[in-house]
Structures are given as structure tokens and as C-alpha cells.
PDB file of C-alpha atoms in Angstrom:
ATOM      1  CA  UNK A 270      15.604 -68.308 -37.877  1.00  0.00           C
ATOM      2  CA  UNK A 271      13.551 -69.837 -35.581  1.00  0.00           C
ATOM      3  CA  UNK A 272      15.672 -68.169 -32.693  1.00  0.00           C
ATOM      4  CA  UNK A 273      14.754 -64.800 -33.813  1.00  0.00           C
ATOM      5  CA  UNK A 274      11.326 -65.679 -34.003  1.00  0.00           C
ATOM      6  CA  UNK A 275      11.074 -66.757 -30.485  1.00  0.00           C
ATOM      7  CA  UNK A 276      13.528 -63.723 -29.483  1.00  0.00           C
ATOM      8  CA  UNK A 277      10.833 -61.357 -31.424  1.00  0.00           C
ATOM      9  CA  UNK A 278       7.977 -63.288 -29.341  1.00  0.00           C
ATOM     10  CA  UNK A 279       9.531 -62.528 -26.414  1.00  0.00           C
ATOM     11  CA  UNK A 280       9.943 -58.906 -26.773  1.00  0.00           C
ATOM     12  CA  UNK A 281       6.539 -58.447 -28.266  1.00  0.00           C
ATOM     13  CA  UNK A 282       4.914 -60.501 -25.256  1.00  0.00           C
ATOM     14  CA  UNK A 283       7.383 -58.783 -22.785  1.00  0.00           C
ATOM     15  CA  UNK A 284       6.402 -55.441 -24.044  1.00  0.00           C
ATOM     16  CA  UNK A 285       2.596 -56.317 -24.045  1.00  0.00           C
ATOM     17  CA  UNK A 286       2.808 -56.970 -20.356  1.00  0.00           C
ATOM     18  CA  UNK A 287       4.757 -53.717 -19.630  1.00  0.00           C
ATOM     19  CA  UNK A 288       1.800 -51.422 -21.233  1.00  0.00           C
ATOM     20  CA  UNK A 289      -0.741 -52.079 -18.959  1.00  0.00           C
ATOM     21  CA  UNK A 290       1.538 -50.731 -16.093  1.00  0.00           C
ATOM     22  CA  UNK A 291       2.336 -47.861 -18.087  1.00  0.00           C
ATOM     23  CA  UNK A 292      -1.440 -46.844 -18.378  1.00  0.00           C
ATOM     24  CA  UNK A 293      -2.233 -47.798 -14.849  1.00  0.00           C
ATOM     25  CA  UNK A 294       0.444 -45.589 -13.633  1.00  0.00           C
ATOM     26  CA  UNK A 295      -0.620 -42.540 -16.464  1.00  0.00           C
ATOM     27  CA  UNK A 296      -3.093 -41.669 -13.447  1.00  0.00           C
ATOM     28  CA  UNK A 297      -0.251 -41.138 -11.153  1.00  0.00           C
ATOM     29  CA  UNK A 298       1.754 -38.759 -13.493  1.00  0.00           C
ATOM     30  CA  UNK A 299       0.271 -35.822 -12.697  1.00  0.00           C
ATOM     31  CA  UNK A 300       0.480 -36.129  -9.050  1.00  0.00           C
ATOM     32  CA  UNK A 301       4.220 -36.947  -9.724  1.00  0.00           C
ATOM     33  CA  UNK A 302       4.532 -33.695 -11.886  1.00  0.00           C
ATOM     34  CA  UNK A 303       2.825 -31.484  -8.952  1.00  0.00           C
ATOM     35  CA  UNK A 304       5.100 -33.216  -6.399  1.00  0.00           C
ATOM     36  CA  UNK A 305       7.896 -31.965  -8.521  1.00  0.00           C
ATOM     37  CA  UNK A 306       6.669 -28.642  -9.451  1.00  0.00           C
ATOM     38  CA  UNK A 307       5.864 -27.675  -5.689  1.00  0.00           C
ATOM     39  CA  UNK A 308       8.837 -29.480  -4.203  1.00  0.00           C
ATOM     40  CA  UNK A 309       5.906 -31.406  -1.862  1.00  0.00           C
ATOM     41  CA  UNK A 310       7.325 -34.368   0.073  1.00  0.00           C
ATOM     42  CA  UNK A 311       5.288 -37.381  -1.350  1.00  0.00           C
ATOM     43  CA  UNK A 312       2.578 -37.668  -3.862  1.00  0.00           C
ATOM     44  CA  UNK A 313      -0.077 -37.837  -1.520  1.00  0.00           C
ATOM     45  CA  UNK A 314       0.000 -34.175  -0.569  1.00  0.00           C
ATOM     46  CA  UNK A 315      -0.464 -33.658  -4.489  1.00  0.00           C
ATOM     47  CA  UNK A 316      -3.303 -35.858  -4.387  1.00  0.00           C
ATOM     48  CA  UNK A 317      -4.934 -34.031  -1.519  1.00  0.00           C
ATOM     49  CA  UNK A 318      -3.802 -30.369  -3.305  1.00  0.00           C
ATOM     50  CA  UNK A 319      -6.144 -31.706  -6.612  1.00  0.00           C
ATOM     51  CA  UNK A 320      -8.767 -33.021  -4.081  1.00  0.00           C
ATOM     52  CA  UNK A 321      -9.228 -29.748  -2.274  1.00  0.00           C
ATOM     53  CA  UNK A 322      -8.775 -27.537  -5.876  1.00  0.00           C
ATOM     54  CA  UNK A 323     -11.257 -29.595  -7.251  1.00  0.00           C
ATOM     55  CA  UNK A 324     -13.799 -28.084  -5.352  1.00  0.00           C
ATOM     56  CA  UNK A 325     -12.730 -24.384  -6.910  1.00  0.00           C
ATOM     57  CA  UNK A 326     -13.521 -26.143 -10.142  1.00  0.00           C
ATOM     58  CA  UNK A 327      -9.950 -26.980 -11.259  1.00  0.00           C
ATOM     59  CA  UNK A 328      -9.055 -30.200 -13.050  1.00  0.00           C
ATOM     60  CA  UNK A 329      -5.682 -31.379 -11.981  1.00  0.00           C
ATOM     61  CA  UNK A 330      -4.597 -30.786 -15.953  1.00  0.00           C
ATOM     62  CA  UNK A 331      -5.716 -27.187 -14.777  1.00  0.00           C
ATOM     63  CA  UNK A 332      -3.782 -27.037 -11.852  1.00  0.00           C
ATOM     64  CA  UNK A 333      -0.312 -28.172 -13.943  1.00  0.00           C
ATOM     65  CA  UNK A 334      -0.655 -25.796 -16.167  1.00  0.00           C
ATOM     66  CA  UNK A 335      -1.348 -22.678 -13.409  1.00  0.00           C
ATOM     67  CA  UNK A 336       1.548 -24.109 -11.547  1.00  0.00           C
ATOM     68  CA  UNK A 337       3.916 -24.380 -14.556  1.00  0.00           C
ATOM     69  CA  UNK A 338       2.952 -20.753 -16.003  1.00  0.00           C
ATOM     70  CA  UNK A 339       3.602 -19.406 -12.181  1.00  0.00           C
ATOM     71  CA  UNK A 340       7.169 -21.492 -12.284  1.00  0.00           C
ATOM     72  CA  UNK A 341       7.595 -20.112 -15.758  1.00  0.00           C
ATOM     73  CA  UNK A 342       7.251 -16.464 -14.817  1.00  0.00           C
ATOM     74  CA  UNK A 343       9.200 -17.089 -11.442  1.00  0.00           C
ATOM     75  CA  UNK A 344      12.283 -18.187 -14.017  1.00  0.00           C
ATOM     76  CA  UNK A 345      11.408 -15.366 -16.194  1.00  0.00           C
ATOM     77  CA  UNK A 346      12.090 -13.073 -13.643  1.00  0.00           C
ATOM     78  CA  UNK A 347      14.821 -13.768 -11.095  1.00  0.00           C
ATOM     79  CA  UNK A 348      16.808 -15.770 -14.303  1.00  0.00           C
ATOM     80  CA  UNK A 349      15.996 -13.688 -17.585  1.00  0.00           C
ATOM     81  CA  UNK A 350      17.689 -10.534 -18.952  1.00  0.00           C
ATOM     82  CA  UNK A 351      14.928  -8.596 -17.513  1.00  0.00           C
ATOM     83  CA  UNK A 352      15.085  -5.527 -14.892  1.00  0.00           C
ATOM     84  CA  UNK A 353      17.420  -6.959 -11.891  1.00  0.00           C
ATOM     85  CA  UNK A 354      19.898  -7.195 -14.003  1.00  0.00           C
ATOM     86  CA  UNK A 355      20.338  -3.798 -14.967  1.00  0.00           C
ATOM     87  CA  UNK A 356      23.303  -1.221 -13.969  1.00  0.00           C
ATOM     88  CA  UNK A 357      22.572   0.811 -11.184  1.00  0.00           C
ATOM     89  CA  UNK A 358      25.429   2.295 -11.346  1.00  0.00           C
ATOM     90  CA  UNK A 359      26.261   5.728 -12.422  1.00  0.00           C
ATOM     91  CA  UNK A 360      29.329   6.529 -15.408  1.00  0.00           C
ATOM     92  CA  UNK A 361      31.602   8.941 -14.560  1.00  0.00           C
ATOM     93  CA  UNK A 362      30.629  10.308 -17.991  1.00  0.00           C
ATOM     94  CA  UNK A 363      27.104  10.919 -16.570  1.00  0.00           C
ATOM     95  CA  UNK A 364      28.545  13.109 -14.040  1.00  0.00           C
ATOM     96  CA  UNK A 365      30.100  15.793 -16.168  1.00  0.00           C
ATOM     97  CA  UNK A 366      27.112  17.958 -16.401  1.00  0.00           C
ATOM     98  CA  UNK A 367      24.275  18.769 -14.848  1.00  0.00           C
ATOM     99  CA  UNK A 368      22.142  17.496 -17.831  1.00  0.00           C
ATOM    100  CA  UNK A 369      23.911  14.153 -18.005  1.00  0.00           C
ATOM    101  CA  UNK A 370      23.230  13.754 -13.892  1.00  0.00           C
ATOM    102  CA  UNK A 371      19.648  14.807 -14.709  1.00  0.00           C
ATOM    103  CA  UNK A 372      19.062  12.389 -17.000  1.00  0.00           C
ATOM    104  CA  UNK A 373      20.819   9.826 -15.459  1.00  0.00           C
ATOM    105  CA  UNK A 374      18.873  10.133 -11.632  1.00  0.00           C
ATOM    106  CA  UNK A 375      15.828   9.940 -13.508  1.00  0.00           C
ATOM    107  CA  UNK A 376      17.025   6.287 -15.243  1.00  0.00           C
ATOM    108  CA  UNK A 377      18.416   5.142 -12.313  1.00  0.00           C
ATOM    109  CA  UNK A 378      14.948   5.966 -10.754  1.00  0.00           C
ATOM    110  CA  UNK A 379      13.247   4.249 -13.384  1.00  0.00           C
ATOM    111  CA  UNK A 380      15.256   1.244 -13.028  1.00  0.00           C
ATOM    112  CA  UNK A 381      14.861   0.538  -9.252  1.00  0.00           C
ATOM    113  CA  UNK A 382      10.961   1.422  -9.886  1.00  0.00           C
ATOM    114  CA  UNK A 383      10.905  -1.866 -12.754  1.00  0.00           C
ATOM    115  CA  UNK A 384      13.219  -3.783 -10.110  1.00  0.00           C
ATOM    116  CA  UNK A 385      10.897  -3.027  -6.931  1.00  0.00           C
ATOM    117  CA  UNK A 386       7.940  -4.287  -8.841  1.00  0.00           C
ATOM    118  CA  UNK A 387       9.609  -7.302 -10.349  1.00  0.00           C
ATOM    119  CA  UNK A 388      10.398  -8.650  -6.278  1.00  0.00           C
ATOM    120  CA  UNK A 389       7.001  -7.885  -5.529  1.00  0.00           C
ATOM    121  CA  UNK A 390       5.406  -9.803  -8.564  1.00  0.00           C
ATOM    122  CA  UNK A 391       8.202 -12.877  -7.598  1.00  0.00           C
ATOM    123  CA  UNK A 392       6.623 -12.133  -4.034  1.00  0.00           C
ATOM    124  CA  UNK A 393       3.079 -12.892  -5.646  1.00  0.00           C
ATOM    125  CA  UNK A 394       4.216 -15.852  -7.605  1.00  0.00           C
ATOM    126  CA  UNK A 395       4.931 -17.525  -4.055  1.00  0.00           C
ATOM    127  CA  UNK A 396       2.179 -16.431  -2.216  1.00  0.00           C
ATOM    128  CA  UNK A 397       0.596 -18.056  -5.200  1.00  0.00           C
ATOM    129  CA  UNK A 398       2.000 -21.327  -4.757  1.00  0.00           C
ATOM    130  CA  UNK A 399       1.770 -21.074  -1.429  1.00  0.00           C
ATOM    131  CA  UNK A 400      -2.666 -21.206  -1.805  1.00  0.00           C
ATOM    132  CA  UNK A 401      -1.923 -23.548  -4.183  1.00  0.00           C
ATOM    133  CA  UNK A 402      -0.444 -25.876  -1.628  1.00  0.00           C
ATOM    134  CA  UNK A 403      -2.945 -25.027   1.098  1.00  0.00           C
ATOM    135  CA  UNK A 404      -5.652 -25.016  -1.282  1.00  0.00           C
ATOM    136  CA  UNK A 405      -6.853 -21.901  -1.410  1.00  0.00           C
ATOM    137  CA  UNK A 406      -5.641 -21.006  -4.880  1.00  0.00           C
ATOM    138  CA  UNK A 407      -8.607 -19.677  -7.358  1.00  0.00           C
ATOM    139  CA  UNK A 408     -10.473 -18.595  -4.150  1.00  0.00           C
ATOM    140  CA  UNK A 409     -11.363 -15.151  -3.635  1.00  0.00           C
ATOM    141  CA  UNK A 410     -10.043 -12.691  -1.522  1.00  0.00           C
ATOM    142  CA  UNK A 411     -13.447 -10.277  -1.000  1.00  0.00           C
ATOM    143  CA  UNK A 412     -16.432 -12.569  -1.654  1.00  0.00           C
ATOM    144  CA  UNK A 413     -14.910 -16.507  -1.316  1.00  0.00           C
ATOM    145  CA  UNK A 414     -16.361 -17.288  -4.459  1.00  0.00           C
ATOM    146  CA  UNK A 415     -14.285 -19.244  -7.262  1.00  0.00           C
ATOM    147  CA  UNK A 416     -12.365 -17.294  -9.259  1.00  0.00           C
ATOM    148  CA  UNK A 417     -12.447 -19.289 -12.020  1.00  0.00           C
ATOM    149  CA  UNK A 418      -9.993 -20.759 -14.725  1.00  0.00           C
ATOM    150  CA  UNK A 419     -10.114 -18.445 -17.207  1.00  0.00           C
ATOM    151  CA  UNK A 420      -9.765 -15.319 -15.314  1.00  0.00           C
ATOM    152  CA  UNK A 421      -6.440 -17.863 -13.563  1.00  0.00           C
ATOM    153  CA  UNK A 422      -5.206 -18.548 -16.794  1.00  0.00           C
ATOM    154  CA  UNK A 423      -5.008 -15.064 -18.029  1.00  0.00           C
ATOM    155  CA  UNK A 424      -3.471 -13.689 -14.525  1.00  0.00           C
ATOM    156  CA  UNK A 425      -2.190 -16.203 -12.319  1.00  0.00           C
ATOM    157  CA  UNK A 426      -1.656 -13.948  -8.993  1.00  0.00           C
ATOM    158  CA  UNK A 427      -5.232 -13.053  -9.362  1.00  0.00           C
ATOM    159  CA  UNK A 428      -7.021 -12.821  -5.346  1.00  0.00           C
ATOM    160  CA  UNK A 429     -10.315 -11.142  -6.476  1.00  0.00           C
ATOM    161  CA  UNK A 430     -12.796 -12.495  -8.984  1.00  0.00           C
ATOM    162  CA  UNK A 431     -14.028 -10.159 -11.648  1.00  0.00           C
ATOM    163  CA  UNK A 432     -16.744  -9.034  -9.844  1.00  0.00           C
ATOM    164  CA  UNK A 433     -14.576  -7.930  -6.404  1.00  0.00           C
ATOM    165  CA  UNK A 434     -11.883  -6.690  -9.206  1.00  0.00           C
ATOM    166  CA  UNK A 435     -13.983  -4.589 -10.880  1.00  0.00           C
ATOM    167  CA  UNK A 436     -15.977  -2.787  -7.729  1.00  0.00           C
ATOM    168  CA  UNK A 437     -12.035  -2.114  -6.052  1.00  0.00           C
ATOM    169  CA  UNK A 438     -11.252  -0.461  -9.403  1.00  0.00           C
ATOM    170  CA  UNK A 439     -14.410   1.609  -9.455  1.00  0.00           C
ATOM    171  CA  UNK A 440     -13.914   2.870  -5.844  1.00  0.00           C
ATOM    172  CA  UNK A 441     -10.540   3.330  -6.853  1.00  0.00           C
ATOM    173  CA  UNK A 442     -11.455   5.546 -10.226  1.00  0.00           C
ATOM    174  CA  UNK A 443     -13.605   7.655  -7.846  1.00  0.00           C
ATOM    175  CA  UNK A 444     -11.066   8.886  -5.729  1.00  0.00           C
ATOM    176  CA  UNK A 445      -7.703   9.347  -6.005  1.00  0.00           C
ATOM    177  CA  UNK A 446      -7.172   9.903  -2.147  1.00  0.00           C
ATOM    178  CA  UNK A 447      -6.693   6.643  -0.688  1.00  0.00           C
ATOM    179  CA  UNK A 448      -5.618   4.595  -4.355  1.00  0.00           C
ATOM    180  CA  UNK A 449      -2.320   2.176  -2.699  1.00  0.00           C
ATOM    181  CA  UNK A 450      -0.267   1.038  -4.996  1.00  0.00           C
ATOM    182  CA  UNK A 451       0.531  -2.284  -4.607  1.00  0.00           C
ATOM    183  CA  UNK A 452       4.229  -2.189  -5.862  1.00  0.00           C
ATOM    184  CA  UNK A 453       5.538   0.117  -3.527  1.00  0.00           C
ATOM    185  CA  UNK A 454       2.935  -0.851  -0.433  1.00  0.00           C
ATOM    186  CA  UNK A 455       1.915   2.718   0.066  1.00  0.00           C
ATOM    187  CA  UNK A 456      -1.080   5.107   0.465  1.00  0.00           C
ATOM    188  CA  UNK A 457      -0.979   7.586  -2.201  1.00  0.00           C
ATOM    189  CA  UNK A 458      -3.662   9.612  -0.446  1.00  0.00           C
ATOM    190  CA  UNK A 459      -1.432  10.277   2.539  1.00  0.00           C
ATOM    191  CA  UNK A 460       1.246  12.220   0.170  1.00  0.00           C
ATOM    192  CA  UNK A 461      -1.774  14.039  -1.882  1.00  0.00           C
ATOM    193  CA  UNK A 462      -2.697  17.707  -0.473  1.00  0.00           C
ATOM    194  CA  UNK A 463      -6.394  18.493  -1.181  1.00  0.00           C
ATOM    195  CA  UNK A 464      -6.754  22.248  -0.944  1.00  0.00           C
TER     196      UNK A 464
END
């Protein structure tokens, strides 16, 4: 009995010593988790990525979660049952008729217009990550000022702050000559006739 007792000493003495490591290094884990979420080279970049995003008012627990909801979509997209997926291919059922042919040009249509817009968000989600690792991430595009976490939070591939979002989208509800959708990376006003 007395074996067990110094055997249960042990442990509990060994495992007392072991905890204070495990808190010292708690400090380190989120610069481990960024390293691994960015695919950076060392922790040290991660370390300088929360030093220079600290200054756009983001905690590093802020940061994570931004870069884990961006990796999240990313997987959503090019791995989920969404658009990409889809057939673009047309039955020879749907070319009996002209109905049928109709109907089907206009799904096919519809199908490359959800796939052309999920590449471009995936293109977003990068050019997201890639701020992130310069630290530019939660800066914005018209004015510099911080965009701020809970505008980040609810749309991660935000460039303007509310401010610069809402004036584009008032010049934008003004006229319909010159509105560019994003998606397809053309001027609408240059296919509108004003007569």
C-alpha cells in the first residue's frame, strides 16, 4: 500500500509541475491556431499579424474567429453541395421541344449566374485573408478608418465601413447608369440606352 501511495505522489506532483507549462504556453495557442489557419511559416508572423490588427481594434480572439468564419465559408463553398456542383448539362429530354429548351437555357443560365458569383465570393474570401496577413484586414477601402468588429463579424469580405457603404449605395440608388455589379465585373450603364 505504501507503493501506491508514493506511485499516487508521484503522479500528483508530476502533474502539478506540468500545469504551469500548460498555462504559460495558453498565451501561445492562439498564435499557433493563426499559424495554422493562414498556413504562415512560424508563429512569429502570427504574432506580428495580431500586433498590426490590434491597432484596427481587433483582439487576437477576434481575429480567430474572422479567420475561422472566412475558412468556414471558403469550405462551404468549393466543398458543399452548393452551386458548382450543379449539372450544366442539358437532357436530351429537354431538347424535344421548344418549351423544354426554353426552360432549360434559362436554368442553365441561372446556374452559371449562382456559380460565377460563388468564384467571385471564394475570390473575396482570399483577398480577405490575404489583408489579414498583411494587416490590412478591418481597414477601409474609401476613408482608412476601422471598420470595426461588428460590421466584420456580420460580413467578413467587408472593404468599406458603414459610412463609405452607405454613401456608394446612395450614389448607386440615384442612378442606375453607371451601378457595376460586382459579380460579373461589369458596367451596367454601358449596356443601358437612355433615350
Amino acid at each position: 500500500m505504501a507503493s501506491k501511495v508514493n506511485v499516487s505522489k508521484v503522479t500528483v506532483s508530476k502533474v502539478k509541475s506540468e500545469a504551469p507549462k500548460a498555462v504559460s504556453e495558453g498565451g501561445k495557442t492562439l498564435e499557433l491556431k493563426l499559424t495554422k489557419l493562414l498556413r504562415l511559416t512560424s508563429e512569429l508572423e502570427a504574432e506580428k499579424i495580431f500586433g498590426t490588427l490590434k491597432t484596427r481594434g481587433l483582439t487576437k480572439t477576434q481575429v480567430i474567429a474572422l479567420v475561422e468564419a472566412i475558412r468556414r465559408e471558403e469550405n462551404e463553398i468549393i466543398f458543399g453541395e452548393k452551386v458548382i456542383k450543379g449539372d450544366l448539362q442539358t437532357s436530351q429530354e429537354d431538347l424535344m421541344d421548344e418549351a423544354d429548351l426554353a426552360s432549360s437555357d434559362i436554368e442553365q443560365g441561372m446556374k452559371m449566374r449562382m456559380a460565377n458569383r460563388e468564384n467571385f465570393k471564394v475570390k473575396r474570401l482570399y483577398k480577405a485573408l490575404d489583408k489579414i496577413k498583411d494587416g490590412s484586414y478591418g481597414e477601409c477601402e474609401g476613408c482608412s478608418a476601422d471598420i470595426g468588429y461588428a460590421r466584420l463579424s456580420a460580413r467578413i469580405i467587408a472593404e468599406l465601413c458603414i459610412a463609405c457603404k452607405e454613401e456608394e449605395e446612395r450614389k448607386e440608388n440615384l442612378s442606375a447608369v453607371g451601378r457595376k455589379p460586382k459579380s460579373m465585373g461589369q458596367t451596367l450603364g454601358s449596356k443601358l440606352s437612355i433615350n
